[in-house]
Every structure is written in C-alpha cells, then in structure tokens.
Coordinates of C-alpha atoms and ligand atoms in Angstrom, one line a residue:
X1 CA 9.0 -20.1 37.1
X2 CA 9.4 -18.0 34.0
X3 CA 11.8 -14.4 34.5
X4 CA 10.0 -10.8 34.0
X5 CA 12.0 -10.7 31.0
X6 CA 10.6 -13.6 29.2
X7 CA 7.6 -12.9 30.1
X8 CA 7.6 -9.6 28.6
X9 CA 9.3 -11.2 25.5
X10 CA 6.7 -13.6 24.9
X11 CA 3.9 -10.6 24.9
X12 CA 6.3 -9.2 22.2
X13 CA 6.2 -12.3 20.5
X14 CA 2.3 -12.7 20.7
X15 CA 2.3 -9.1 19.0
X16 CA 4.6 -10.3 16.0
X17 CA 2.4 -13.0 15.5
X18 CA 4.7 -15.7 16.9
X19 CA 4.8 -17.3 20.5
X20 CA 6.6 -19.6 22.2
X21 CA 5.2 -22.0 23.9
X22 CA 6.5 -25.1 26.3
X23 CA 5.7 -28.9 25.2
X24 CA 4.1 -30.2 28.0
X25 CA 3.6 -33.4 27.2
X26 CA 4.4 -35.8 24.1
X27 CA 2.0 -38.8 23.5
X28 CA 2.1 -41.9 21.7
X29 CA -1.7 -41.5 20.2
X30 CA -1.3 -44.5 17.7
X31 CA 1.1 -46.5 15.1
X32 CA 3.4 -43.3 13.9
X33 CA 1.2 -40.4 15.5
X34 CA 2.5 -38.3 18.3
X35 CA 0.4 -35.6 19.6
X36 CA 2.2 -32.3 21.4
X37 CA 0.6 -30.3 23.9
X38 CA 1.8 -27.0 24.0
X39 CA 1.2 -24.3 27.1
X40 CA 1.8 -20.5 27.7
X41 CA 5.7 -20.0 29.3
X42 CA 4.3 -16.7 31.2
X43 CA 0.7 -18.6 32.8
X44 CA -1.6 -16.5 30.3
X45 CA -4.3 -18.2 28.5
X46 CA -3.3 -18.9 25.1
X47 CA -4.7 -16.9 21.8
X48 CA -8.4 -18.2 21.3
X49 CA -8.5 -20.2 18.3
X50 CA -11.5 -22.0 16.1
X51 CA -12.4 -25.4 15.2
X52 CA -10.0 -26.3 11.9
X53 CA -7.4 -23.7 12.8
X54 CA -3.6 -24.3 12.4
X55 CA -0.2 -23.1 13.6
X56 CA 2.9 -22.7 12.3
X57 CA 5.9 -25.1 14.0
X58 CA 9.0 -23.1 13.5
X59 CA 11.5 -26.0 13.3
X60 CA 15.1 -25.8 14.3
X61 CA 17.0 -25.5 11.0
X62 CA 14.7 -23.3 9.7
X63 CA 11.7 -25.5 8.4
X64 CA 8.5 -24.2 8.9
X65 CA 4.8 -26.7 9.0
X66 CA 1.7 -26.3 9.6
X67 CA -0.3 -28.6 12.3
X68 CA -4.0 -28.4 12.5
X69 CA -4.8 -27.8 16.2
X70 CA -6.8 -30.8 17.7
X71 CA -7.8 -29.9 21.3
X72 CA -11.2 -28.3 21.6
X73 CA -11.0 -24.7 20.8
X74 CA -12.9 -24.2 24.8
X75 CA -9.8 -25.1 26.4
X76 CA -8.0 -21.9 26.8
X77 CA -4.6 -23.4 28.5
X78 CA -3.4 -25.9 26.0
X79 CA -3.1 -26.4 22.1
X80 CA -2.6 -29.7 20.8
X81 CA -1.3 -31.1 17.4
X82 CA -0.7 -34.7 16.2
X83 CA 1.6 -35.4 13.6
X84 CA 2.0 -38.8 11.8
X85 CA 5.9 -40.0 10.8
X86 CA 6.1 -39.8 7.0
X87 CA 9.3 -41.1 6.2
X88 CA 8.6 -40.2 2.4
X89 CA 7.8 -36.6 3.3
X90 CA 9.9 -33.2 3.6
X91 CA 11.5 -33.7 6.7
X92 CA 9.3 -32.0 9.0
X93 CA 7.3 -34.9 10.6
X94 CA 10.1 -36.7 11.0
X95 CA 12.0 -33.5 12.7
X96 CA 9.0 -33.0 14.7
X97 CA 9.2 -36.5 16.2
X98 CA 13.2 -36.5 16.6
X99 CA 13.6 -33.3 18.0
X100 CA 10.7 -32.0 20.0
X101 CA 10.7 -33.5 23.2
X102 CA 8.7 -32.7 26.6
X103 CA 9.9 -29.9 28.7
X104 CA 11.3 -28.0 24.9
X105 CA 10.0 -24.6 24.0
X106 CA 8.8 -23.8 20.6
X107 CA 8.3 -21.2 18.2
X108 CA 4.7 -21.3 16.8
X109 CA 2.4 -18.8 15.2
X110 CA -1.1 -17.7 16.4
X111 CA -3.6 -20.1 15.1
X112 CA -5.4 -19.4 11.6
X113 CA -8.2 -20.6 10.2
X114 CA -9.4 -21.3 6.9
X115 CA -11.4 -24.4 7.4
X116 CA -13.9 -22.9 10.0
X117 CA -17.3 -25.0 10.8
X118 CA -20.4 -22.8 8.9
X119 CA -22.3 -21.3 12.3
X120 CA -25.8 -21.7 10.2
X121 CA -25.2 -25.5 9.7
X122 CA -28.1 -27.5 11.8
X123 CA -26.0 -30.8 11.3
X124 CA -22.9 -31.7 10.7
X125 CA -21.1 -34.7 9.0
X126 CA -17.4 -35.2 9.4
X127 CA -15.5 -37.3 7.3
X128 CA -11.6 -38.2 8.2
X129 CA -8.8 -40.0 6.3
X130 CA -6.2 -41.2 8.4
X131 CA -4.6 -37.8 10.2
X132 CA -6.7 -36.1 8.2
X133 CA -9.1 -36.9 11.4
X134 CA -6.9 -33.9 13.1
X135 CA -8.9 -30.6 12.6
X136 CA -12.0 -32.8 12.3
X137 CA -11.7 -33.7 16.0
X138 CA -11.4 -30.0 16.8
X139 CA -14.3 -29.8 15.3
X140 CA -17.1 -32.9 17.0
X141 CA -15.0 -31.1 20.6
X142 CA -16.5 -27.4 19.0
X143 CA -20.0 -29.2 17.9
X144 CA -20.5 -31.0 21.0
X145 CA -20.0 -27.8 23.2
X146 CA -22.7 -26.2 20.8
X147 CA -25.2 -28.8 21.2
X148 CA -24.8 -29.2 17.3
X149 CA -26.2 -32.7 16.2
X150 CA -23.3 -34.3 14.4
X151 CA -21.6 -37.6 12.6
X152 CA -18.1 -38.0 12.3
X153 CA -16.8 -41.1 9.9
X154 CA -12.8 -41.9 10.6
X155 CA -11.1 -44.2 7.9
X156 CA -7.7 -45.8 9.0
X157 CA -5.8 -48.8 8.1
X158 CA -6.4 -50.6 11.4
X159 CA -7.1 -49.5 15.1
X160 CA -3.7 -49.5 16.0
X161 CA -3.0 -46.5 13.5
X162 CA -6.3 -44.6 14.3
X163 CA -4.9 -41.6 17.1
X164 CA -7.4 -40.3 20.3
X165 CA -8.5 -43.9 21.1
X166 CA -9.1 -42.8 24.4
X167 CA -10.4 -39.5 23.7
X168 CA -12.6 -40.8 21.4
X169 CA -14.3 -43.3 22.9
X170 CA -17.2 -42.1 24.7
X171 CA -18.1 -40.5 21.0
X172 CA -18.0 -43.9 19.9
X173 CA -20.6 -45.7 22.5
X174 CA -22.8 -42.8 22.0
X175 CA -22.9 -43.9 18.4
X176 CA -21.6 -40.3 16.7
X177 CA -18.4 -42.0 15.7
X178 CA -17.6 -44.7 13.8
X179 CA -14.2 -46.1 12.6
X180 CA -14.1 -47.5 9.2
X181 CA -10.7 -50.2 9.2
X182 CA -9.1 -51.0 5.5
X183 CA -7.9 -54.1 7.1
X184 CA -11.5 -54.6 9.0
X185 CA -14.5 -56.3 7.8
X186 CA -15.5 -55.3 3.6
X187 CA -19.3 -54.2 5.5
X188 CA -17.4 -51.6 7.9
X189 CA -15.7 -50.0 5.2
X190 CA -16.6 -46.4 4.5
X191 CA -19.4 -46.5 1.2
X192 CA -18.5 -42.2 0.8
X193 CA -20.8 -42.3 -2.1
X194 CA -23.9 -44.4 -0.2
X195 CA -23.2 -41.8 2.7
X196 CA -23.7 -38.6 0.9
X197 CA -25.8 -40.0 -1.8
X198 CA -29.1 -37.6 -0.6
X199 CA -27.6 -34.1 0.6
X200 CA -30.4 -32.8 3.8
X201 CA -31.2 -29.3 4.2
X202 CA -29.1 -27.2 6.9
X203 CA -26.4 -30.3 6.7
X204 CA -22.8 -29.4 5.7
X205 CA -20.3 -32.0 5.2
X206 CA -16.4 -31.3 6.1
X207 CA -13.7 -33.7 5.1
X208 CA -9.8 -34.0 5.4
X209 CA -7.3 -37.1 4.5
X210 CA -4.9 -38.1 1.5
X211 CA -5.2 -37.6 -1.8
X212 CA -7.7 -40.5 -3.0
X213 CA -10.0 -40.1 -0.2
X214 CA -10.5 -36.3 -1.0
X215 CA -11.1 -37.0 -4.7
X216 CA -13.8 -40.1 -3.5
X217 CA -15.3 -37.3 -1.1
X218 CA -15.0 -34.7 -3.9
X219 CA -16.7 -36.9 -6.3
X220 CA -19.3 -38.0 -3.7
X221 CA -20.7 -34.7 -2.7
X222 CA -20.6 -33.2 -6.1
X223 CA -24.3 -32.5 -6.0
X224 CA -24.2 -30.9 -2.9
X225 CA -25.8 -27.4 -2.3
X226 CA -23.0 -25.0 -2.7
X227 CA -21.4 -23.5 0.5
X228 CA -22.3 -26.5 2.4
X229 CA -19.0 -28.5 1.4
X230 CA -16.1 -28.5 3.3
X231 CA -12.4 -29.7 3.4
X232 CA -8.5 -29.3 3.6
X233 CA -5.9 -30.8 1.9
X234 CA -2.9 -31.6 4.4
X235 CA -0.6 -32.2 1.4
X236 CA -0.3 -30.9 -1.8
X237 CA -2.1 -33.3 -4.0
X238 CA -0.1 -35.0 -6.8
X239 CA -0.2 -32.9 -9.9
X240 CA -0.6 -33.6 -13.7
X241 CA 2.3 -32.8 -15.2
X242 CA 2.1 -29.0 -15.8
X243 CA 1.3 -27.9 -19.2
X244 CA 4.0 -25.2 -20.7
X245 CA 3.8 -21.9 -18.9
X246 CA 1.4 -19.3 -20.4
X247 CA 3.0 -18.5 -23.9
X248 CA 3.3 -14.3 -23.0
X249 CA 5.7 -15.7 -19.8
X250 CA 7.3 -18.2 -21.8
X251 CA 8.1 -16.2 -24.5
X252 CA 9.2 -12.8 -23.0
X253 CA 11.0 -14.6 -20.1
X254 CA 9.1 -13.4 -17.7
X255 CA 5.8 -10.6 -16.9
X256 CA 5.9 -7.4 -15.2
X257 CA 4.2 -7.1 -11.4
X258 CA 3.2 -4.0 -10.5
X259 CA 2.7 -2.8 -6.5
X260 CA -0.5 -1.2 -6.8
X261 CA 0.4 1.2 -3.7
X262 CA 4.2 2.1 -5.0
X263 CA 4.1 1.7 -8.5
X264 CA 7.2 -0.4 -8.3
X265 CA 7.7 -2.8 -11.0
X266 CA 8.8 -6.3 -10.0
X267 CA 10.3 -8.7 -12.6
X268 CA 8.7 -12.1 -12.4
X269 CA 11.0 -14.9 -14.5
X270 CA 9.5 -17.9 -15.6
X271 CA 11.3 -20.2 -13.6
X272 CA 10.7 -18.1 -10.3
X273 CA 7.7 -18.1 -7.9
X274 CA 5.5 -15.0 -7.3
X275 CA 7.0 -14.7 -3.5
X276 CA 10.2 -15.2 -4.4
X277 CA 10.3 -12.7 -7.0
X278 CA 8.7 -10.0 -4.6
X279 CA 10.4 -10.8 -1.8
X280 CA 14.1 -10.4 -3.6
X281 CA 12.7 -6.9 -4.6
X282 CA 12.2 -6.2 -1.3
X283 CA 8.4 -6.5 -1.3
X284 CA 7.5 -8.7 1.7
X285 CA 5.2 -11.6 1.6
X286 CA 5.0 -14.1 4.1
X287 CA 4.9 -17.0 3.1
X288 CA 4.8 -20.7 5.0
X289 CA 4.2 -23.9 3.5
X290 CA 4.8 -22.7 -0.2
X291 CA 2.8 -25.6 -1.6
X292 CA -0.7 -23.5 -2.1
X293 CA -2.1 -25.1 1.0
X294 CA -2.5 -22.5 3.8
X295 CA -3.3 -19.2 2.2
X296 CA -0.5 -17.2 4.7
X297 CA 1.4 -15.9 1.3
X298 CA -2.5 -14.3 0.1
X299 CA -2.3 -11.2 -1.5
X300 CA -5.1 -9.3 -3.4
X301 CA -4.6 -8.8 -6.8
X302 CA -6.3 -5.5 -9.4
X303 CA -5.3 -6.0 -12.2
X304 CA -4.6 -9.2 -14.6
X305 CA -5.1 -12.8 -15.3
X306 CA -4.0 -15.8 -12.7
X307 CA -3.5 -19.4 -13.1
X308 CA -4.7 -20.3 -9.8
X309 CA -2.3 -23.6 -8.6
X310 CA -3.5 -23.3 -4.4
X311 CA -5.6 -25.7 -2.6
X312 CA -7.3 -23.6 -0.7
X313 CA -9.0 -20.5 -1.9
X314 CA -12.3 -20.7 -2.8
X315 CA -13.8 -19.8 -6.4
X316 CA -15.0 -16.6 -4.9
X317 CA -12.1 -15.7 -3.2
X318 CA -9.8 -16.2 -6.6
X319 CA -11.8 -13.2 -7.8
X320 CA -9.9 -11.5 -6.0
X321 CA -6.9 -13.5 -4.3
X322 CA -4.0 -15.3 -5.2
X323 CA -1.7 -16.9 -3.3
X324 CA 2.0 -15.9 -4.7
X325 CA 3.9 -19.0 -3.5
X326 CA 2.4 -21.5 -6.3
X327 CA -0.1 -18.8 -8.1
X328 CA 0.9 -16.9 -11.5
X329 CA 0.1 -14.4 -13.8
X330 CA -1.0 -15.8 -16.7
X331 CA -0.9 -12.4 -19.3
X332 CA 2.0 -9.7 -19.4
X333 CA 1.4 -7.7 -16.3
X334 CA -0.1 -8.3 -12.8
X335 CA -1.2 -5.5 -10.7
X336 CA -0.9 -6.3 -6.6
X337 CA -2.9 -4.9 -3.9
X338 CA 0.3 -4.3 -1.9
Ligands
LIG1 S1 2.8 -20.1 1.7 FE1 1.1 -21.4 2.1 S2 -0.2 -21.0 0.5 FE2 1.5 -19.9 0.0

C-alpha cells in the first residue's frame, strides 16, 4: 500500500503534467515487442485519454520517448504501450526493454493526442505497418465501443512478429482484421493502392508504420477527400539531404526571434535549433522527441516566414504553428507568440 505522502506526491505530479505510474505487468506480445501495462500508485483511475494518444516515458539517464497508448481508451485503470527492440535506433527501445521491469515505477506524462479518430467518420479503415499497428489498435478498441463499422489491415513480416495475437483474434474471426505477412503468400499481401483505389463518402482512412509503407499509403490515398486522411509517423522519416540554410541565416549567421509578449530578442545561430536557442535565453519550450514528430515543442508564431521540417502539423496548422525543435525561420526575424 502506497504512503499518504506519495499519494499526495503523485496528485502533484498529475498537476505538472507528469505521473508516475507502476508496471504491472511486462509481456512478450511477439518477436522483439514488449508491451507494459502501467497503473495508478495511489488506486485513482488514470487521466482519460483518446484513441492515438501518446505518453512520454521518462527514461533513467535522462532519455525521453514517446509510446502510443494501445489499451482501449474505456479502460480507466491501465495504460498500455508496446515497444519493438530496434537495435539500430537511439537507445530508447532498447533501454525500455533492459531496464523496465514489472513491479518498477515510471515517470510518464499525461497522454496527448494528435492523431485522434474524426467523430463524423461513418466508417473507418485502418491501415498498420509493423508497430505502427500500436495507436491503430487503440483505435478498432475506441470504434468497436462506438458501434463504428470499421477495417483494420496489419502488415508484418510473419505471424511471429505481428503483437496482440490474442487480443486480436476474435477481430480476426469476425472478419474486421486481416493480417497481411511479407513472408506469407504473394495473394495475402497488402495491394494499398487496390484498397483505397475508390475513396466512399463519410470513410476516413488512418495509417501508421515505417517509412515506405507511409509513402505507399501517402501515394495511395492521394485522391482522397481532404480531412478524411489520417496518420503518424513513429520515426522521423529519412530526409533528402538538406539544401543550404536560407541565404539571410546563412549569411548574417543567424536571424533575430522576437517574444511577442516581452519584446525580448533571442539570437538564433545557424547551427542551433529554435528550442535550443530560446531555451538558453531563458525562454522555456518543452520540448520531447526533438525530431518534429510530436508537436510538444509547438509554439504560435506572428510574424515571419518558416521552413516547416515536422511531421506532424497539418497545412492549416503551419499557418500558424511551428514546432521550434526542427522548424526555422526562413527570413531575418521571427516574431513568437510567447
Ligand atoms: S519536441 Fe517533438 S516535435 Fe518538437
């Protein structure tokens, strides 16, 4: 049983916008994937979240990732993440399956969302790529509560490194999932064009997976209505080599920022990011996974011209948005909404 006094310091941590939370259980869920289930230290349901939300992991040297939450968003007692071992990665997959054991308490954040299921879709298709399949899951839990008619397509290597075998299964018999195996037979294999070839009124497609599969998805529902396309990248996508910074950074070594609500005047170098640059002047941003994926760095911008190098704000929301971790000005100045 949990003391008063942690008790009362987990509230405070729920009001910072961190919580710790006890691992419950770790789960073999298929070749590489571990899932965690996380529960409240004090008994208290844990902060509601929505289908495609993630958290935070705060890691023990330091690291901070980001973990779509794969449990239905009903269940108020439990979050659940399942990360895959990438042995080529950053460190934090592979920190997350040799240090976080059952019975541990971690640091997380509350959950955010900015890959939420459209409430005016009639129909729903959901397209994964290996642990892309992650927030998609939290997602056919959300529809199927709903009584929203939905498909959901999982690609993996085989069955052995597909995760939720169990959990998925009785989506399977009732014919609203279907695996799609690279090492399976060349008819089972996922025709993404074929599938999205005529887009249907009120249907909105969502996808999530590795770098080719978003571009074949991308490609594929090109012609879609707008607003009724979906998706996250889970790692930053391989870039074209930058071009030269903008010539007015390039050539002045650096652009002015100005703090809309101060007037303070923040040097930005051309070798530094936006966040950084603030952040040594004493302006805080938060900032997360510092690879443009997860918006937590977002600050509105007034004034000025951005090259836009994030994954996740929409067209609209670069109007008005940027996110200062990968995000630049691209004239002299820069006014921020801070
Ligand atoms: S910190 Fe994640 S988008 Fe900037």
């Amino acid at each position: 049983m949990e003391t008063s006094l942690e008790a009362e310091e987990a509230v405070q941590d729920i009001e910072a916008g961190t919580l710790d939370v006890r691992v419950k259980q770790v789960r073999y869920e298929g070749k590489g994937i571990h899932s965690y289930e996380f529960t409240s230290l004090t008994g208290e349901p844990l902060p509601p979240f929505e289908a495609g939300s993630h958290i935070d992991i705060h890691l023990k040297n330091g690291v901070i990732r980001q973990y779509s939450l794969c449990n239905s968003p009903a269940e108020r007692n439990r979050y659940v993440i399942a990360v895959l071992r990438d042995e080529a990665g950053r460190g934090g997959s592979r920190a997350m399956h040799d240090e976080v054991a059952a019975g541990s308490i971690v640091t997380i954040s509350r959950p955010r969302n900015h890959f939420a299921l459209d409430g005016n879709a009639k129909r729903v298709v959901l397209i994964a790529g290996g642990i892309g399949v992650t927030p998609l899951k939290a997602m056919a839990h959300e529809l199927d509560t709903h009584h929203v008619e939905f498909e959901m397509h999982y690609c993996a290597r085989n069955r052995d490194a597909a995760a939720f075998g169990e959990e998925f299964s009785a989506m399977e018999r009732d014919g609203r999932l279907h695996y799609h195996f690279d090492d399976g037979a060349k008819h089972n294999q996922l025709d993404i064009a074929k599938l999205l070839a005529r887009p249907a009124p009120g249907t909105h497609v969502y996808y999530c997976g590795p770098a080719g599969f978003m571009k074949a998805c991308a490609d594929a529902a090109s012609h879609w209505p707008k607003g009724t396309v979906h998706f996250e990248h889970f790692k930053a996508p391989e870039q074209p080599k930058r071009a030269p910074a903008p010539v007015s950074t390039e050539s002045t070594g650096g652009c002015d920022v100005t703090i809309a609500s101060t007037g303070q005047v923040v040097h930005l170098s051309a070798d530094q990011s936006l966040a950084d640059a603030l952040n040594a002047a004493g302006v805080e941003v938060p900032t997360s996974c510092c690879a443009g994926l997860c918006a937590t760095c977002k600050v509105r911008y007034r004034e000025g011209e951005v090259e836009h190098n994030d994954f996740i704000l929409s067209d609209e929301e670069r109007r008005e948005y940027l996110t200062t971790c990968v995000s630049r000005p691209i004239g002299k100045t820069l006014a921020l909404d801070l």
